[in-house]
Amino acid sequence: MSALNDISAELHKVPELAALGPVYSSTTPLELTEAETEYVVSCVKHMMASHVVLEFAITNTISDQLLLDACVSLEPVDSAETYDVVASVTAPVLRCGSTARAWLVLEGDPESVFGTAAHFMAELKFRVVEIDPTSGEIEDHQDGFREEYPLEDIEIATADFIAKANIVDFRKVWDSLDKDQEVLQRFSLNFKDMQTAIDEVISCLGMQRCTELPF
């Protein structure tokens, strides 16, 4: 938990994120561009009780450009808008070779179940100011011009919301839970054998097998 506590503490240093509460799960960085492109962007998804925070690391590799107010915009791929963007924090200044961070705060739509999977198209937006690469002095208008740069899509998966738990006796804990909260459903899984089905479900949901099964 110490790692998650550290992540929460770092996020809470950003005023716009300070009141969001603790992080209970964070993903590994998702690369949204190729490593050799002029703008390099990656994303980490932080899961909270009622919000998802997308943290973007943005790197500028163009020597004669100064990037201002860099942020990422999202557009849902399907018509069902399961999350609303309730806050956006920009990276104010990006010089060549530097990396800065921007954040988006997503809140579940009241009509949807929080934790639902979602798929977004993403785009990096910023203002470009042309500078002298040697002196760093502005060569053109200091307000610059607006630019957009397409990124790889961002998906929020069910597995992103699964938090690790140190449980010694899973069966004992399971049996102690309120049975009114249990949901039993039947699904048809199109896999050739039981082991493959279990492995795929584990991968999809971000879980692990609680006991060894006799097959």
mmCIF file of C-alpha atoms in Angstrom:
data_model
loop_
_atom_site.group_PDB
_atom_site.id
_atom_site.type_symbol
_atom_site.label_atom_id
_atom_site.label_comp_id
_atom_site.label_asym_id
_atom_site.label_seq_id
_atom_site.Cartn_x
_atom_site.Cartn_y
_atom_site.Cartn_z
ATOM 1 C CA MET A 1 0.000 0.000 0.000
ATOM 2 C CA SER A 2 2.951 2.349 0.509
ATOM 3 C CA ALA A 3 3.396 2.736 -3.252
ATOM 4 C CA LEU A 4 -0.262 3.732 -3.672
ATOM 5 C CA ASN A 5 0.021 6.103 -0.735
ATOM 6 C CA ASP A 6 2.981 7.752 -2.450
ATOM 7 C CA ILE A 7 1.006 8.042 -5.698
ATOM 8 C CA SER A 8 -1.931 9.612 -3.841
ATOM 9 C CA ALA A 9 0.386 12.059 -2.097
ATOM 10 C CA GLU A 10 1.920 13.157 -5.411
ATOM 11 C CA LEU A 11 -1.470 13.634 -7.057
ATOM 12 C CA HIS A 12 -2.755 15.635 -4.097
ATOM 13 C CA LYS A 13 0.057 18.138 -4.616
ATOM 14 C CA VAL A 14 -1.886 19.280 -7.687
ATOM 15 C CA PRO A 15 -4.549 21.678 -6.333
ATOM 16 C CA GLU A 16 -7.218 20.506 -8.768
ATOM 17 C CA LEU A 17 -6.733 16.902 -7.607
ATOM 18 C CA ALA A 18 -6.293 17.461 -3.871
ATOM 19 C CA ALA A 19 -9.881 16.671 -2.878
ATOM 20 C CA LEU A 20 -10.346 13.492 -4.904
ATOM 21 C CA GLY A 21 -9.368 11.010 -2.201
ATOM 22 C CA PRO A 22 -6.887 8.109 -2.212
ATOM 23 C CA VAL A 23 -5.821 5.983 -5.176
ATOM 24 C CA TYR A 24 -6.588 2.290 -4.780
ATOM 25 C CA SER A 25 -5.213 1.084 -8.121
ATOM 26 C CA SER A 26 -2.808 2.451 -10.756
ATOM 27 C CA THR A 27 -1.871 0.973 -14.112
ATOM 28 C CA THR A 28 1.507 0.726 -15.798
ATOM 29 C CA PRO A 29 2.222 3.498 -18.349
ATOM 30 C CA LEU A 30 0.411 3.158 -21.680
ATOM 31 C CA GLU A 31 2.380 4.530 -24.619
ATOM 32 C CA LEU A 32 0.170 6.742 -26.779
ATOM 33 C CA THR A 33 2.860 7.554 -29.371
ATOM 34 C CA GLU A 34 5.913 5.922 -30.884
ATOM 35 C CA ALA A 35 9.162 6.611 -29.030
ATOM 36 C CA GLU A 36 10.754 8.439 -31.991
ATOM 37 C CA THR A 37 7.916 10.885 -32.744
ATOM 38 C CA GLU A 38 8.233 14.645 -32.244
ATOM 39 C CA TYR A 39 5.870 14.576 -29.271
ATOM 40 C CA VAL A 40 6.023 11.562 -26.962
ATOM 41 C CA VAL A 41 3.042 10.870 -24.711
ATOM 42 C CA SER A 42 2.237 8.129 -22.211
ATOM 43 C CA CYS A 43 -0.716 7.665 -19.869
ATOM 44 C CA VAL A 44 -1.188 6.173 -16.394
ATOM 45 C CA LYS A 45 -4.709 5.462 -15.143
ATOM 46 C CA HIS A 46 -5.334 6.085 -11.432
ATOM 47 C CA MET A 47 -8.519 4.603 -9.949
ATOM 48 C CA MET A 48 -10.308 6.262 -7.035
ATOM 49 C CA ALA A 49 -13.610 5.652 -5.266
ATOM 50 C CA SER A 50 -15.658 7.745 -7.688
ATOM 51 C CA HIS A 51 -13.148 9.156 -10.176
ATOM 52 C CA VAL A 52 -10.575 8.049 -12.732
ATOM 53 C CA VAL A 53 -7.520 10.290 -13.097
ATOM 54 C CA LEU A 54 -5.570 10.030 -16.337
ATOM 55 C CA GLU A 55 -1.999 11.240 -15.892
ATOM 56 C CA PHE A 56 -0.166 12.126 -19.106
ATOM 57 C CA ALA A 57 3.613 12.438 -19.399
ATOM 58 C CA ILE A 58 4.352 14.678 -22.405
ATOM 59 C CA THR A 59 7.796 15.156 -23.935
ATOM 60 C CA ASN A 60 8.715 17.755 -26.562
ATOM 61 C CA THR A 61 11.586 16.740 -28.893
ATOM 62 C CA ILE A 62 11.467 19.703 -31.325
ATOM 63 C CA SER A 63 14.362 22.092 -30.720
ATOM 64 C CA ASP A 64 12.764 25.181 -32.294
ATOM 65 C CA GLN A 65 9.387 24.827 -30.621
ATOM 66 C CA LEU A 66 8.081 25.839 -27.222
ATOM 67 C CA LEU A 67 4.790 24.143 -26.319
ATOM 68 C CA LEU A 68 2.285 25.958 -24.125
ATOM 69 C CA ASP A 69 -0.819 24.719 -22.283
ATOM 70 C CA ALA A 70 -0.527 21.134 -23.494
ATOM 71 C CA CYS A 71 -3.494 18.921 -22.667
ATOM 72 C CA VAL A 72 -5.237 15.787 -23.910
ATOM 73 C CA SER A 73 -8.822 15.732 -25.120
ATOM 74 C CA LEU A 74 -11.000 12.615 -25.296
ATOM 75 C CA GLU A 75 -13.838 11.614 -27.587
ATOM 76 C CA PRO A 76 -15.903 8.472 -26.823
ATOM 77 C CA VAL A 77 -15.689 5.858 -29.579
ATOM 78 C CA ASP A 78 -19.250 4.653 -29.004
ATOM 79 C CA SER A 79 -22.381 6.662 -28.334
ATOM 80 C CA ALA A 80 -22.627 5.633 -24.665
ATOM 81 C CA GLU A 81 -20.831 8.317 -22.648
ATOM 82 C CA THR A 82 -20.080 6.369 -19.469
ATOM 83 C CA TYR A 83 -17.650 9.002 -18.121
ATOM 84 C CA ASP A 84 -17.646 12.778 -18.042
ATOM 85 C CA VAL A 85 -14.487 14.913 -17.988
ATOM 86 C CA VAL A 86 -14.929 17.106 -14.904
ATOM 87 C CA ALA A 87 -11.445 18.660 -14.726
ATOM 88 C CA SER A 88 -8.432 19.190 -16.975
ATOM 89 C CA VAL A 89 -4.987 20.299 -15.799
ATOM 90 C CA THR A 90 -2.602 21.424 -18.546
ATOM 91 C CA ALA A 91 1.175 21.232 -18.810
ATOM 92 C CA PRO A 92 1.943 24.980 -18.957
ATOM 93 C CA VAL A 93 5.385 24.973 -20.644
ATOM 94 C CA LEU A 94 7.347 22.323 -22.568
ATOM 95 C CA ARG A 95 10.808 23.111 -23.898
ATOM 96 C CA CYS A 96 12.771 20.726 -26.110
ATOM 97 C CA GLY A 97 13.892 17.639 -24.183
ATOM 98 C CA SER A 98 11.672 18.357 -21.200
ATOM 99 C CA THR A 99 8.789 16.277 -19.895
ATOM 100 C CA ALA A 100 5.769 17.743 -18.138
ATOM 101 C CA ARG A 101 2.510 16.287 -16.915
ATOM 102 C CA ALA A 102 -1.139 16.963 -17.627
ATOM 103 C CA TRP A 103 -4.192 15.373 -16.032
ATOM 104 C CA LEU A 104 -7.801 14.602 -16.858
ATOM 105 C CA VAL A 105 -10.354 13.771 -14.167
ATOM 106 C CA LEU A 106 -13.212 11.495 -15.237
ATOM 107 C CA GLU A 107 -16.380 10.974 -13.260
ATOM 108 C CA GLY A 108 -18.871 8.197 -13.888
ATOM 109 C CA ASP A 109 -22.064 9.235 -15.622
ATOM 110 C CA PRO A 110 -25.038 9.004 -13.204
ATOM 111 C CA GLU A 111 -26.825 6.768 -15.717
ATOM 112 C CA SER A 112 -23.928 4.272 -15.810
ATOM 113 C CA VAL A 113 -22.298 1.897 -13.348
ATOM 114 C CA PHE A 114 -18.958 3.277 -12.144
ATOM 115 C CA GLY A 115 -16.221 0.898 -13.260
ATOM 116 C CA THR A 116 -17.730 0.260 -16.682
ATOM 117 C CA ALA A 117 -15.269 -0.268 -19.529
ATOM 118 C CA ALA A 118 -14.910 2.605 -22.000
ATOM 119 C CA HIS A 119 -13.013 3.430 -25.184
ATOM 120 C CA PHE A 120 -11.829 6.916 -26.189
ATOM 121 C CA MET A 121 -10.051 8.533 -29.100
ATOM 122 C CA ALA A 122 -7.339 10.847 -27.762
ATOM 123 C CA GLU A 123 -5.702 13.989 -29.114
ATOM 124 C CA LEU A 124 -2.894 16.185 -27.783
ATOM 125 C CA LYS A 125 -3.700 19.902 -27.965
ATOM 126 C CA PHE A 126 -1.279 22.773 -27.354
ATOM 127 C CA ARG A 127 0.017 26.131 -28.557
ATOM 128 C CA VAL A 128 3.304 26.280 -30.473
ATOM 129 C CA VAL A 129 5.714 29.201 -30.103
ATOM 130 C CA GLU A 130 8.690 29.219 -32.483
ATOM 131 C CA ILE A 131 12.008 29.902 -30.748
ATOM 132 C CA ASP A 132 15.689 30.120 -31.617
ATOM 133 C CA PRO A 133 17.045 26.651 -30.735
ATOM 134 C CA THR A 134 20.377 28.118 -29.632
ATOM 135 C CA SER A 135 19.319 31.093 -27.527
ATOM 136 C CA GLY A 136 15.812 29.947 -26.651
ATOM 137 C CA GLU A 137 14.458 33.387 -27.536
ATOM 138 C CA ILE A 138 11.015 33.667 -29.093
ATOM 139 C CA GLU A 139 11.228 34.306 -32.842
ATOM 140 C CA ASP A 140 7.550 34.640 -33.645
ATOM 141 C CA HIS A 141 4.408 35.866 -31.910
ATOM 142 C CA GLN A 142 4.639 34.989 -28.221
ATOM 143 C CA ASP A 143 1.060 33.654 -28.146
ATOM 144 C CA GLY A 144 1.970 31.135 -30.840
ATOM 145 C CA PHE A 145 -0.547 29.120 -32.835
ATOM 146 C CA ARG A 146 -2.824 26.250 -31.882
ATOM 147 C CA GLU A 147 -1.880 22.721 -32.886
ATOM 148 C CA GLU A 148 -3.352 19.245 -32.494
ATOM 149 C CA TYR A 149 -1.611 15.885 -32.577
ATOM 150 C CA PRO A 150 -3.430 12.515 -32.764
ATOM 151 C CA LEU A 151 -2.672 9.888 -30.114
ATOM 152 C CA GLU A 152 -3.425 6.215 -29.730
ATOM 153 C CA ASP A 153 -6.820 5.366 -28.301
ATOM 154 C CA ILE A 154 -7.270 5.033 -24.540
ATOM 155 C CA GLU A 155 -9.318 2.193 -23.106
ATOM 156 C CA ILE A 156 -10.589 1.906 -19.563
ATOM 157 C CA ALA A 157 -10.940 -1.796 -18.784
ATOM 158 C CA THR A 158 -12.630 -3.694 -15.977
ATOM 159 C CA ALA A 159 -9.204 -4.977 -14.902
ATOM 160 C CA ASP A 160 -8.071 -1.390 -14.226
ATOM 161 C CA PHE A 161 -10.448 -1.217 -11.253
ATOM 162 C CA ILE A 162 -9.261 -4.437 -9.605
ATOM 163 C CA ALA A 163 -7.102 -3.731 -6.549
ATOM 164 C CA LYS A 164 -4.674 -6.219 -5.058
ATOM 165 C CA ALA A 165 -5.658 -7.705 -1.692
ATOM 166 C CA ASN A 166 -3.523 -9.807 0.631
ATOM 167 C CA ILE A 167 -5.917 -12.595 1.666
ATOM 168 C CA VAL A 168 -4.530 -15.740 3.282
ATOM 169 C CA ASP A 169 -7.742 -17.801 3.256
ATOM 170 C CA PHE A 170 -9.923 -16.718 0.339
ATOM 171 C CA ARG A 171 -12.656 -19.287 0.996
ATOM 172 C CA LYS A 172 -13.077 -18.168 4.590
ATOM 173 C CA VAL A 173 -13.350 -14.507 3.590
ATOM 174 C CA TRP A 174 -15.747 -15.341 0.748
ATOM 175 C CA ASP A 175 -18.051 -17.319 3.019
ATOM 176 C CA SER A 176 -18.154 -14.441 5.506
ATOM 177 C CA LEU A 177 -19.489 -11.953 2.945
ATOM 178 C CA ASP A 178 -23.122 -10.881 2.867
ATOM 179 C CA LYS A 179 -24.879 -13.228 0.452
ATOM 180 C CA ASP A 180 -27.290 -10.419 -0.514
ATOM 181 C CA GLN A 181 -24.373 -8.826 -2.376
ATOM 182 C CA GLU A 182 -23.640 -11.960 -4.409
ATOM 183 C CA VAL A 183 -24.628 -12.077 -8.072
ATOM 184 C CA LEU A 184 -24.876 -15.388 -9.899
ATOM 185 C CA GLN A 185 -25.020 -15.333 -13.687
ATOM 186 C CA ARG A 186 -24.415 -17.813 -16.476
ATOM 187 C CA PHE A 187 -22.188 -16.938 -19.437
ATOM 188 C CA SER A 188 -21.278 -18.782 -22.615
ATOM 189 C CA LEU A 189 -17.495 -18.706 -23.123
ATOM 190 C CA ASN A 190 -16.223 -19.633 -26.554
ATOM 191 C CA PHE A 191 -12.980 -21.392 -25.564
ATOM 192 C CA LYS A 192 -11.715 -24.828 -26.463
ATOM 193 C CA ASP A 193 -11.135 -26.006 -22.875
ATOM 194 C CA MET A 194 -11.662 -25.011 -19.244
ATOM 195 C CA GLN A 195 -8.042 -24.007 -18.593
ATOM 196 C CA THR A 196 -8.005 -21.591 -21.530
ATOM 197 C CA ALA A 197 -11.331 -20.109 -20.397
ATOM 198 C CA ILE A 198 -10.013 -19.555 -16.854
ATOM 199 C CA ASP A 199 -6.793 -17.973 -18.117
ATOM 200 C CA GLU A 200 -8.701 -15.578 -20.395
ATOM 201 C CA VAL A 201 -11.193 -14.561 -17.702
ATOM 202 C CA ILE A 202 -8.330 -13.926 -15.269
ATOM 203 C CA SER A 203 -6.563 -11.787 -17.871
ATOM 204 C CA CYS A 204 -9.719 -9.826 -18.709
ATOM 205 C CA LEU A 205 -10.713 -9.113 -15.110
ATOM 206 C CA GLY A 206 -7.241 -8.628 -13.618
ATOM 207 C CA MET A 207 -7.826 -11.326 -11.007
ATOM 208 C CA GLN A 208 -6.104 -14.555 -10.003
ATOM 209 C CA ARG A 209 -7.155 -18.102 -9.262
ATOM 210 C CA CYS A 210 -8.045 -18.539 -5.579
ATOM 211 C CA THR A 211 -7.582 -22.345 -5.484
ATOM 212 C CA GLU A 212 -6.257 -25.057 -7.738
ATOM 213 C CA LEU A 213 -9.050 -26.783 -9.639
ATOM 214 C CA PRO A 214 -9.126 -30.561 -10.267
ATOM 215 C CA PHE A 215 -8.715 -30.804 -14.039
#
